[in-house]
Amino acid sequence: MEQLKIEKMRKFYDTFPYPNRPIFQSPALLMQLVAHGGFAQSILEDNLTFPKKIRDIYRSYAHFGRLKRNQVLRQSMRFLEGRFGKEKRILLVGCGTDEPLLFRKLHLGNEIIGIDLSKKAIRKARTKISFHSFLYSIFCFRKLRKVELLVGNAEMVLREKALGDFDYIQCFGVLHHQPEPYFLLKSMVDKLKKNGLLRLMVYSYHGRKLERRIQKRYAEIWDLFLQRRIFRTKLFTSFFKLRFWQTLNFFGVFSSTFYRFRYLGFGSACIADAFMHPSDPGIPLGDIYDMALSLGLKLIYCEGKLESEGYLFGFDNPNEIWEKIVEADSKQDLLTNPILIFSKV
């Protein structure tokens, strides 16, 4: 049964590679500095001044001109590279189409390995890196270092293909899709060095209840998974209807759902991921924390946005902030998917 769920997810991401942004679209590095290993490393070392400044940069980004952005980016990268040396190894679990390029541009000299279930997502990730490496060679006179990309079930790949231990592991939007999330989390912890860093993003449990109710309407499509021709017909027919509805919704035709689902935009992968995913049971946020602690991890940072209080950042008191985030999620007051950073004790 678990293997069938994995195969359904593989088919889903081969059909709708995620997030599948255009090949020419380069990541906005100034907006993504929080993903740099130096951000988490500084928090681990209790050097909080610059991580807090980076968070302020993120919120002030829209007010910067081009020259200001370039200046701030150069200064920030110098600091982050000083905290997170080039000898450190990085692992991306469920890297999708875009994470390998982002992490390569953030960490120019580090060894990076990416894992994804979908062959199509990996092909697109390789194509993006090749394209931007070509541009980099023209404008910066050197090519981007390659990223090793592995295809397969992350838990199995971590055991059999991803050799050695890692200093920094990123796993965004993956854990909650697993039939047995504990075992994937354990596999990642086993691959972390002592004092290594694990950065997670998990879906809001209560906040995505509406999406999951809609997913149940399409569950019968996945019951036909083994009947290939009927399955493909029903899948694409249903997706076309959803895409048409979201286009109208995006332009405000449906006032009752406009604000709730405007975050989906026009992206086909986002719409499919929200409404047609074959494996999105969700994990209560408190369970994520308990699993992590049982595996020898320590929470050093978390963040989330509440409707009642705005953004909460757990720089000084991560456990207290996490309790607030979990409580807000239970009251459906959590507006974003929370991010957690753990260190291996």
mmCIF file of C-alpha atoms in Angstrom:
data_model
loop_
_atom_site.group_PDB
_atom_site.id
_atom_site.type_symbol
_atom_site.label_atom_id
_atom_site.label_comp_id
_atom_site.label_asym_id
_atom_site.label_seq_id
_atom_site.Cartn_x
_atom_site.Cartn_y
_atom_site.Cartn_z
ATOM 1 C CA MET A 1 0.000 0.000 0.000
ATOM 2 C CA GLU A 2 2.801 2.430 0.908
ATOM 3 C CA GLN A 3 4.632 1.646 -2.324
ATOM 4 C CA LEU A 4 1.463 2.348 -4.307
ATOM 5 C CA LYS A 5 1.212 5.766 -2.609
ATOM 6 C CA ILE A 6 4.822 6.503 -3.558
ATOM 7 C CA GLU A 7 4.119 5.499 -7.181
ATOM 8 C CA LYS A 8 1.060 7.781 -7.260
ATOM 9 C CA MET A 9 3.189 10.680 -6.010
ATOM 10 C CA ARG A 10 5.830 9.887 -8.609
ATOM 11 C CA LYS A 11 3.176 10.031 -11.337
ATOM 12 C CA PHE A 12 1.772 13.261 -9.918
ATOM 13 C CA TYR A 13 5.124 15.074 -9.931
ATOM 14 C CA ASP A 14 6.050 13.696 -13.345
ATOM 15 C CA THR A 15 2.772 15.181 -14.610
ATOM 16 C CA PHE A 16 3.011 18.419 -12.612
ATOM 17 C CA PRO A 17 6.706 19.102 -11.795
ATOM 18 C CA TYR A 18 6.872 21.507 -8.873
ATOM 19 C CA PRO A 19 7.220 24.493 -8.755
ATOM 20 C CA ASN A 20 8.152 24.502 -12.453
ATOM 21 C CA ARG A 21 8.931 28.179 -12.919
ATOM 22 C CA PRO A 22 10.205 29.286 -16.363
ATOM 23 C CA ILE A 23 13.755 28.230 -17.203
ATOM 24 C CA PHE A 24 14.915 31.836 -17.631
ATOM 25 C CA GLN A 25 13.586 32.939 -14.228
ATOM 26 C CA SER A 26 16.470 33.400 -11.835
ATOM 27 C CA PRO A 27 15.868 33.209 -8.058
ATOM 28 C CA ALA A 28 15.732 36.536 -6.222
ATOM 29 C CA LEU A 29 18.707 35.870 -3.970
ATOM 30 C CA LEU A 30 18.108 38.837 -1.687
ATOM 31 C CA MET A 31 14.691 37.386 -0.844
ATOM 32 C CA GLN A 32 16.174 33.933 -0.222
ATOM 33 C CA LEU A 33 19.149 34.701 2.019
ATOM 34 C CA VAL A 34 17.328 32.973 4.872
ATOM 35 C CA ALA A 35 17.906 29.674 3.015
ATOM 36 C CA HIS A 36 21.695 30.131 3.111
ATOM 37 C CA GLY A 37 23.499 27.757 5.438
ATOM 38 C CA GLY A 38 25.200 30.763 7.043
ATOM 39 C CA PHE A 39 21.827 32.031 8.312
ATOM 40 C CA ALA A 40 21.167 28.833 10.255
ATOM 41 C CA GLN A 41 24.823 28.488 11.297
ATOM 42 C CA SER A 42 24.800 31.989 12.812
ATOM 43 C CA ILE A 43 21.691 31.135 14.839
ATOM 44 C CA LEU A 44 23.328 27.909 16.048
ATOM 45 C CA GLU A 45 26.366 29.890 17.196
ATOM 46 C CA ASP A 46 24.062 32.392 18.940
ATOM 47 C CA ASN A 47 25.270 35.169 16.664
ATOM 48 C CA LEU A 48 21.795 36.632 16.087
ATOM 49 C CA THR A 49 22.510 40.198 14.977
ATOM 50 C CA PHE A 50 22.997 39.471 11.299
ATOM 51 C CA PRO A 51 20.211 36.853 10.936
ATOM 52 C CA LYS A 52 17.800 39.427 12.375
ATOM 53 C CA LYS A 53 19.143 41.987 9.910
ATOM 54 C CA ILE A 54 18.556 39.525 7.049
ATOM 55 C CA ARG A 55 14.964 39.107 8.170
ATOM 56 C CA ASP A 56 14.599 42.906 8.091
ATOM 57 C CA ILE A 57 16.077 42.943 4.569
ATOM 58 C CA TYR A 58 13.433 40.446 3.482
ATOM 59 C CA ARG A 59 10.660 42.719 4.706
ATOM 60 C CA SER A 60 12.240 45.891 3.232
ATOM 61 C CA TYR A 61 13.145 44.350 -0.138
ATOM 62 C CA ALA A 62 10.385 46.088 -2.113
ATOM 63 C CA HIS A 63 11.686 49.518 -1.096
ATOM 64 C CA PHE A 64 15.252 48.963 -2.332
ATOM 65 C CA GLY A 65 16.447 50.284 -5.684
ATOM 66 C CA ARG A 66 18.632 48.133 -7.952
ATOM 67 C CA LEU A 67 21.931 49.588 -6.707
ATOM 68 C CA LYS A 68 20.886 49.238 -3.083
ATOM 69 C CA ARG A 69 19.822 45.613 -3.660
ATOM 70 C CA ASN A 70 23.147 44.699 -5.268
ATOM 71 C CA GLN A 71 25.118 46.376 -2.496
ATOM 72 C CA VAL A 72 23.131 44.679 0.278
ATOM 73 C CA LEU A 73 23.366 41.320 -1.490
ATOM 74 C CA ARG A 74 27.166 41.498 -1.790
ATOM 75 C CA GLN A 75 27.583 42.483 1.858
ATOM 76 C CA SER A 76 25.191 39.778 3.034
ATOM 77 C CA MET A 77 26.815 37.038 0.941
ATOM 78 C CA ARG A 78 30.260 37.918 2.299
ATOM 79 C CA PHE A 79 29.017 37.538 5.851
ATOM 80 C CA LEU A 80 27.077 34.308 5.191
ATOM 81 C CA GLU A 81 29.966 32.679 3.317
ATOM 82 C CA GLY A 82 32.194 33.517 6.266
ATOM 83 C CA ARG A 83 29.850 31.662 8.619
ATOM 84 C CA PHE A 84 29.278 28.655 6.338
ATOM 85 C CA GLY A 85 32.522 27.476 4.736
ATOM 86 C CA LYS A 86 32.875 25.957 1.273
ATOM 87 C CA GLU A 87 33.921 22.616 2.760
ATOM 88 C CA LYS A 88 30.425 22.017 4.152
ATOM 89 C CA ARG A 89 28.109 19.582 2.326
ATOM 90 C CA ILE A 90 24.473 20.356 1.507
ATOM 91 C CA LEU A 91 21.592 17.947 0.841
ATOM 92 C CA LEU A 92 18.248 18.940 -0.700
ATOM 93 C CA VAL A 93 15.483 16.396 -0.029
ATOM 94 C CA GLY A 94 12.571 16.790 -2.449
ATOM 95 C CA CYS A 95 14.470 19.449 -4.402
ATOM 96 C CA GLY A 96 11.907 19.861 -7.205
ATOM 97 C CA THR A 97 12.711 21.920 -10.297
ATOM 98 C CA ASP A 98 14.038 25.110 -8.664
ATOM 99 C CA GLU A 99 15.879 24.452 -5.395
ATOM 100 C CA PRO A 100 19.125 23.169 -6.987
ATOM 101 C CA LEU A 101 19.629 26.436 -8.896
ATOM 102 C CA LEU A 102 18.771 28.558 -5.855
ATOM 103 C CA PHE A 103 21.179 26.701 -3.581
ATOM 104 C CA ARG A 104 23.929 26.680 -6.193
ATOM 105 C CA LYS A 105 23.692 30.467 -6.541
ATOM 106 C CA LEU A 106 23.632 30.886 -2.771
ATOM 107 C CA HIS A 107 26.509 28.433 -2.188
ATOM 108 C CA LEU A 108 28.863 28.777 -5.164
ATOM 109 C CA GLY A 109 31.643 26.575 -3.790
ATOM 110 C CA ASN A 110 29.858 23.921 -1.726
ATOM 111 C CA GLU A 111 29.104 20.339 -2.704
ATOM 112 C CA ILE A 112 25.325 20.036 -3.187
ATOM 113 C CA ILE A 113 23.276 16.879 -3.690
ATOM 114 C CA GLY A 114 19.580 17.015 -4.586
ATOM 115 C CA ILE A 115 17.017 14.205 -4.386
ATOM 116 C CA ASP A 116 13.597 14.098 -6.001
ATOM 117 C CA LEU A 117 11.029 11.417 -6.709
ATOM 118 C CA SER A 118 10.263 12.733 -10.196
ATOM 119 C CA LYS A 119 12.539 12.148 -13.193
ATOM 120 C CA LYS A 120 10.871 15.022 -14.991
ATOM 121 C CA ALA A 121 11.537 17.431 -12.102
ATOM 122 C CA ILE A 122 15.196 16.368 -12.059
ATOM 123 C CA ARG A 123 15.502 16.864 -15.828
ATOM 124 C CA LYS A 124 14.050 20.349 -15.537
ATOM 125 C CA ALA A 125 16.369 21.146 -12.611
ATOM 126 C CA ARG A 126 19.403 20.067 -14.670
ATOM 127 C CA THR A 127 18.230 22.146 -17.627
ATOM 128 C CA LYS A 128 17.798 25.242 -15.450
ATOM 129 C CA ILE A 129 21.262 24.890 -13.958
ATOM 130 C CA SER A 130 22.827 24.383 -17.417
ATOM 131 C CA PHE A 131 21.031 27.420 -18.814
ATOM 132 C CA HIS A 132 22.014 29.700 -15.935
ATOM 133 C CA SER A 133 25.546 28.308 -15.908
ATOM 134 C CA PHE A 134 25.846 29.379 -19.542
ATOM 135 C CA LEU A 135 24.620 32.888 -18.646
ATOM 136 C CA TYR A 136 26.961 32.947 -15.648
ATOM 137 C CA SER A 137 29.922 32.086 -17.885
ATOM 138 C CA ILE A 138 29.065 35.039 -20.167
ATOM 139 C CA PHE A 139 28.504 37.675 -17.483
ATOM 140 C CA CYS A 140 30.767 36.407 -14.681
ATOM 141 C CA PHE A 141 33.387 34.602 -16.797
ATOM 142 C CA ARG A 142 33.019 31.253 -15.041
ATOM 143 C CA LYS A 143 30.507 28.426 -14.951
ATOM 144 C CA LEU A 144 28.385 27.381 -12.024
ATOM 145 C CA ARG A 145 29.595 24.254 -10.269
ATOM 146 C CA LYS A 146 27.473 21.189 -11.004
ATOM 147 C CA VAL A 147 24.860 19.874 -8.575
ATOM 148 C CA GLU A 148 24.562 16.105 -8.211
ATOM 149 C CA LEU A 149 20.907 15.181 -8.691
ATOM 150 C CA LEU A 150 19.502 11.774 -7.713
ATOM 151 C CA VAL A 151 16.112 10.301 -8.648
ATOM 152 C CA GLY A 152 14.089 8.103 -6.323
ATOM 153 C CA ASN A 153 12.232 7.705 -3.065
ATOM 154 C CA ALA A 154 14.152 9.939 -0.654
ATOM 155 C CA GLU A 155 14.223 7.426 2.192
ATOM 156 C CA MET A 156 15.743 4.760 -0.074
ATOM 157 C CA VAL A 157 18.167 7.142 -1.807
ATOM 158 C CA LEU A 158 19.428 8.382 1.560
ATOM 159 C CA ARG A 159 20.265 4.802 2.518
ATOM 160 C CA GLU A 160 21.779 3.629 -0.758
ATOM 161 C CA LYS A 161 23.031 6.522 -2.921
ATOM 162 C CA ALA A 162 23.658 9.695 -0.927
ATOM 163 C CA LEU A 163 27.041 8.763 0.507
ATOM 164 C CA GLY A 164 28.601 10.437 3.517
ATOM 165 C CA ASP A 165 27.186 12.856 6.071
ATOM 166 C CA PHE A 166 25.966 16.403 5.578
ATOM 167 C CA ASP A 167 26.319 19.723 7.376
ATOM 168 C CA TYR A 168 23.024 21.183 6.140
ATOM 169 C CA ILE A 169 19.852 19.475 4.935
ATOM 170 C CA GLN A 170 16.856 21.289 3.475
ATOM 171 C CA CYS A 171 13.486 19.515 3.230
ATOM 172 C CA PHE A 172 10.725 21.858 2.122
ATOM 173 C CA GLY A 173 7.146 20.733 1.534
ATOM 174 C CA VAL A 174 7.972 17.017 1.566
ATOM 175 C CA LEU A 175 7.554 15.479 5.008
ATOM 176 C CA HIS A 176 3.767 15.874 5.186
ATOM 177 C CA HIS A 177 3.318 13.947 1.916
ATOM 178 C CA GLN A 178 5.059 10.816 3.164
ATOM 179 C CA PRO A 179 3.114 7.643 4.094
ATOM 180 C CA GLU A 180 5.441 7.346 7.125
ATOM 181 C CA PRO A 181 7.011 10.767 7.801
ATOM 182 C CA TYR A 182 8.891 9.553 10.874
ATOM 183 C CA PHE A 183 11.100 7.236 8.826
ATOM 184 C CA LEU A 184 12.058 9.927 6.319
ATOM 185 C CA LEU A 185 12.860 12.308 9.178
ATOM 186 C CA LYS A 186 14.981 9.603 10.827
ATOM 187 C CA SER A 187 16.824 8.945 7.544
ATOM 188 C CA MET A 188 17.695 12.638 7.305
ATOM 189 C CA VAL A 189 18.819 12.828 10.927
ATOM 190 C CA ASP A 190 21.049 9.788 10.369
ATOM 191 C CA LYS A 191 22.750 11.690 7.525
ATOM 192 C CA LEU A 192 23.368 14.825 9.602
ATOM 193 C CA LYS A 193 26.757 15.444 11.175
ATOM 194 C CA LYS A 194 26.894 16.374 14.838
ATOM 195 C CA ASN A 195 25.762 20.022 15.126
ATOM 196 C CA GLY A 196 24.466 19.704 11.569
ATOM 197 C CA LEU A 197 21.434 21.750 10.549
ATOM 198 C CA LEU A 198 18.046 20.608 9.270
ATOM 199 C CA ARG A 199 15.677 23.187 7.745
ATOM 200 C CA LEU A 200 12.069 22.068 7.331
ATOM 201 C CA MET A 201 8.895 23.553 5.928
ATOM 202 C CA VAL A 202 5.661 21.723 6.668
ATOM 203 C CA TYR A 203 2.129 22.569 5.660
ATOM 204 C CA SER A 204 -0.204 24.144 8.149
ATOM 205 C CA TYR A 205 -2.337 21.247 9.393
ATOM 206 C CA HIS A 206 -5.636 22.988 10.145
ATOM 207 C CA GLY A 207 -5.065 25.825 7.673
ATOM 208 C CA ARG A 208 -5.133 23.421 4.701
ATOM 209 C CA LYS A 209 -8.302 21.587 5.678
ATOM 210 C CA LEU A 210 -10.251 23.187 2.841
ATOM 211 C CA GLU A 211 -7.625 22.111 0.296
ATOM 212 C CA ARG A 212 -7.783 18.567 1.660
ATOM 213 C CA ARG A 213 -11.566 18.487 1.416
ATOM 214 C CA ILE A 214 -11.283 19.464 -2.240
ATOM 215 C CA GLN A 215 -8.608 16.800 -2.730
ATOM 216 C CA LYS A 216 -11.085 14.167 -1.525
ATOM 217 C CA ARG A 217 -13.355 15.035 -4.442
ATOM 218 C CA TYR A 218 -10.580 13.983 -6.794
ATOM 219 C CA ALA A 219 -9.457 10.940 -4.812
ATOM 220 C CA GLU A 220 -11.483 8.639 -7.072
ATOM 221 C CA ILE A 221 -9.210 9.619 -9.976
ATOM 222 C CA TRP A 222 -6.237 8.165 -8.106
ATOM 223 C CA ASP A 223 -8.227 4.993 -7.394
ATOM 224 C CA LEU A 224 -8.061 4.447 -11.180
ATOM 225 C CA PHE A 225 -4.265 4.856 -11.157
ATOM 226 C CA LEU A 226 -3.603 1.354 -12.500
ATOM 227 C CA GLN A 227 -6.095 1.810 -15.353
ATOM 228 C CA ARG A 228 -3.756 4.045 -17.317
ATOM 229 C CA ARG A 229 -5.936 5.307 -20.157
ATOM 230 C CA ILE A 230 -9.030 6.083 -18.042
ATOM 231 C CA PHE A 231 -6.809 7.609 -15.358
ATOM 232 C CA ARG A 232 -5.060 10.018 -17.748
ATOM 233 C CA THR A 233 -8.350 11.125 -19.299
ATOM 234 C CA LYS A 234 -10.000 11.859 -15.962
ATOM 235 C CA LEU A 235 -6.872 13.519 -14.566
ATOM 236 C CA PHE A 236 -6.453 16.027 -17.387
ATOM 237 C CA THR A 237 -10.199 16.700 -17.719
ATOM 238 C CA SER A 238 -10.441 17.518 -14.006
ATOM 239 C CA PHE A 239 -7.292 19.612 -14.105
ATOM 240 C CA PHE A 240 -8.573 21.640 -17.061
ATOM 241 C CA LYS A 241 -11.755 22.451 -15.123
ATOM 242 C CA LEU A 242 -9.759 23.468 -12.041
ATOM 243 C CA ARG A 243 -7.419 25.636 -14.088
ATOM 244 C CA PHE A 244 -10.377 27.396 -15.735
ATOM 245 C CA TRP A 245 -12.020 27.965 -12.332
ATOM 246 C CA GLN A 246 -8.793 29.363 -10.819
ATOM 247 C CA THR A 247 -8.317 31.762 -13.721
ATOM 248 C CA LEU A 248 -11.776 33.213 -13.073
ATOM 249 C CA ASN A 249 -11.146 33.182 -9.335
ATOM 250 C CA PHE A 250 -7.823 34.999 -9.734
ATOM 251 C CA PHE A 251 -9.602 37.880 -11.450
ATOM 252 C CA GLY A 252 -12.186 38.117 -8.671
ATOM 253 C CA VAL A 253 -15.171 36.491 -10.372
ATOM 254 C CA PHE A 254 -15.860 34.416 -7.245
ATOM 255 C CA SER A 255 -15.785 36.782 -4.295
ATOM 256 C CA SER A 256 -16.232 33.982 -1.724
ATOM 257 C CA THR A 257 -12.988 32.227 -2.712
ATOM 258 C CA PHE A 258 -10.921 35.056 -4.216
ATOM 259 C CA TYR A 259 -8.893 35.911 -1.103
ATOM 260 C CA ARG A 260 -8.644 32.315 0.120
ATOM 261 C CA PHE A 261 -7.027 30.961 -3.050
ATOM 262 C CA ARG A 262 -5.337 33.947 -4.669
ATOM 263 C CA TYR A 263 -2.004 32.604 -3.390
ATOM 264 C CA LEU A 264 -2.189 29.963 -6.148
ATOM 265 C CA GLY A 265 -1.801 32.523 -8.923
ATOM 266 C CA PHE A 266 -1.721 31.074 -12.445
ATOM 267 C CA GLY A 267 0.800 28.323 -11.784
ATOM 268 C CA SER A 268 -0.494 24.990 -13.006
ATOM 269 C CA ALA A 269 1.751 23.079 -10.578
ATOM 270 C CA CYS A 270 0.458 25.135 -7.615
ATOM 271 C CA ILE A 271 -3.162 24.483 -8.521
ATOM 272 C CA ALA A 272 -2.596 20.757 -8.954
ATOM 273 C CA ASP A 273 -0.570 20.539 -5.729
ATOM 274 C CA ALA A 274 -3.298 22.267 -3.732
ATOM 275 C CA PHE A 275 -6.332 20.413 -5.086
ATOM 276 C CA MET A 276 -5.300 17.145 -6.755
ATOM 277 C CA HIS A 277 -2.385 15.783 -4.715
ATOM 278 C CA PRO A 278 -2.729 12.017 -4.109
ATOM 279 C CA SER A 279 -0.993 12.066 -0.709
ATOM 280 C CA ASP A 280 -1.570 15.087 1.504
ATOM 281 C CA PRO A 281 -2.978 13.796 4.814
ATOM 282 C CA GLY A 282 -1.088 16.446 6.763
ATOM 283 C CA ILE A 283 0.773 16.143 10.047
ATOM 284 C CA PRO A 284 -0.303 17.934 13.234
ATOM 285 C CA LEU A 285 2.435 20.490 13.850
ATOM 286 C CA GLY A 286 2.973 19.321 17.413
ATOM 287 C CA ASP A 287 3.807 15.833 16.120
ATOM 288 C CA ILE A 288 6.621 17.216 13.939
ATOM 289 C CA TYR A 289 8.267 18.753 16.990
ATOM 290 C CA ASP A 290 7.846 15.598 19.080
ATOM 291 C CA MET A 291 9.331 13.392 16.351
ATOM 292 C CA ALA A 292 12.306 15.708 15.977
ATOM 293 C CA LEU A 293 13.035 15.731 19.701
ATOM 294 C CA SER A 294 12.799 11.937 19.896
ATOM 295 C CA LEU A 295 15.478 11.712 17.180
ATOM 296 C CA GLY A 296 17.955 13.914 19.019
ATOM 297 C CA LEU A 297 17.232 17.257 17.343
ATOM 298 C CA LYS A 298 17.060 20.638 19.045
ATOM 299 C CA LEU A 299 14.872 23.464 17.752
ATOM 300 C CA ILE A 300 16.982 26.600 17.250
ATOM 301 C CA TYR A 301 14.630 28.699 15.094
ATOM 302 C CA CYS A 302 11.086 28.798 13.733
ATOM 303 C CA GLU A 303 8.813 31.281 12.004
ATOM 304 C CA GLY A 304 5.228 31.709 10.895
ATOM 305 C CA LYS A 305 2.702 34.435 10.158
ATOM 306 C CA LEU A 306 -0.430 34.770 12.266
ATOM 307 C CA GLU A 307 -3.514 36.656 11.206
ATOM 308 C CA SER A 308 -3.835 38.181 14.674
ATOM 309 C CA GLU A 309 -0.173 39.070 15.336
ATOM 310 C CA GLY A 310 1.659 39.107 12.014
ATOM 311 C CA TYR A 311 5.064 37.445 11.622
ATOM 312 C CA LEU A 312 6.626 35.611 14.563
ATOM 313 C CA PHE A 313 10.367 34.868 14.494
ATOM 314 C CA GLY A 314 11.872 32.509 17.056
ATOM 315 C CA PHE A 315 15.388 33.907 17.284
ATOM 316 C CA ASP A 316 15.615 34.199 21.062
ATOM 317 C CA ASN A 317 12.860 31.849 22.227
ATOM 318 C CA PRO A 318 12.120 29.283 19.489
ATOM 319 C CA ASN A 319 10.223 26.824 21.683
ATOM 320 C CA GLU A 320 7.868 29.510 22.985
ATOM 321 C CA ILE A 321 7.244 30.841 19.464
ATOM 322 C CA TRP A 322 6.627 27.313 18.192
ATOM 323 C CA GLU A 323 3.946 26.771 20.856
ATOM 324 C CA LYS A 324 2.255 29.968 19.656
ATOM 325 C CA ILE A 325 2.394 28.784 16.051
ATOM 326 C CA VAL A 326 0.893 25.387 16.923
ATOM 327 C CA GLU A 327 -1.877 27.058 18.935
ATOM 328 C CA ALA A 328 -2.573 29.507 16.099
ATOM 329 C CA ASP A 329 -2.797 26.625 13.635
ATOM 330 C CA SER A 330 -5.386 24.879 15.816
ATOM 331 C CA LYS A 331 -7.465 28.090 15.730
ATOM 332 C CA GLN A 332 -6.917 28.472 11.964
ATOM 333 C CA ASP A 333 -5.081 31.725 12.657
ATOM 334 C CA LEU A 334 -1.869 30.619 10.896
ATOM 335 C CA LEU A 335 -1.500 32.259 7.474
ATOM 336 C CA THR A 336 1.770 30.695 6.277
ATOM 337 C CA ASN A 337 3.377 27.279 6.306
ATOM 338 C CA PRO A 338 5.813 27.304 9.237
ATOM 339 C CA ILE A 339 9.577 26.931 8.878
ATOM 340 C CA LEU A 340 11.710 25.190 11.474
ATOM 341 C CA ILE A 341 15.495 24.877 11.842
ATOM 342 C CA PHE A 342 16.905 22.091 14.014
ATOM 343 C CA SER A 343 20.436 21.207 15.027
ATOM 344 C CA LYS A 344 21.628 17.682 15.754
ATOM 345 C CA VAL A 345 22.701 17.431 19.368
#
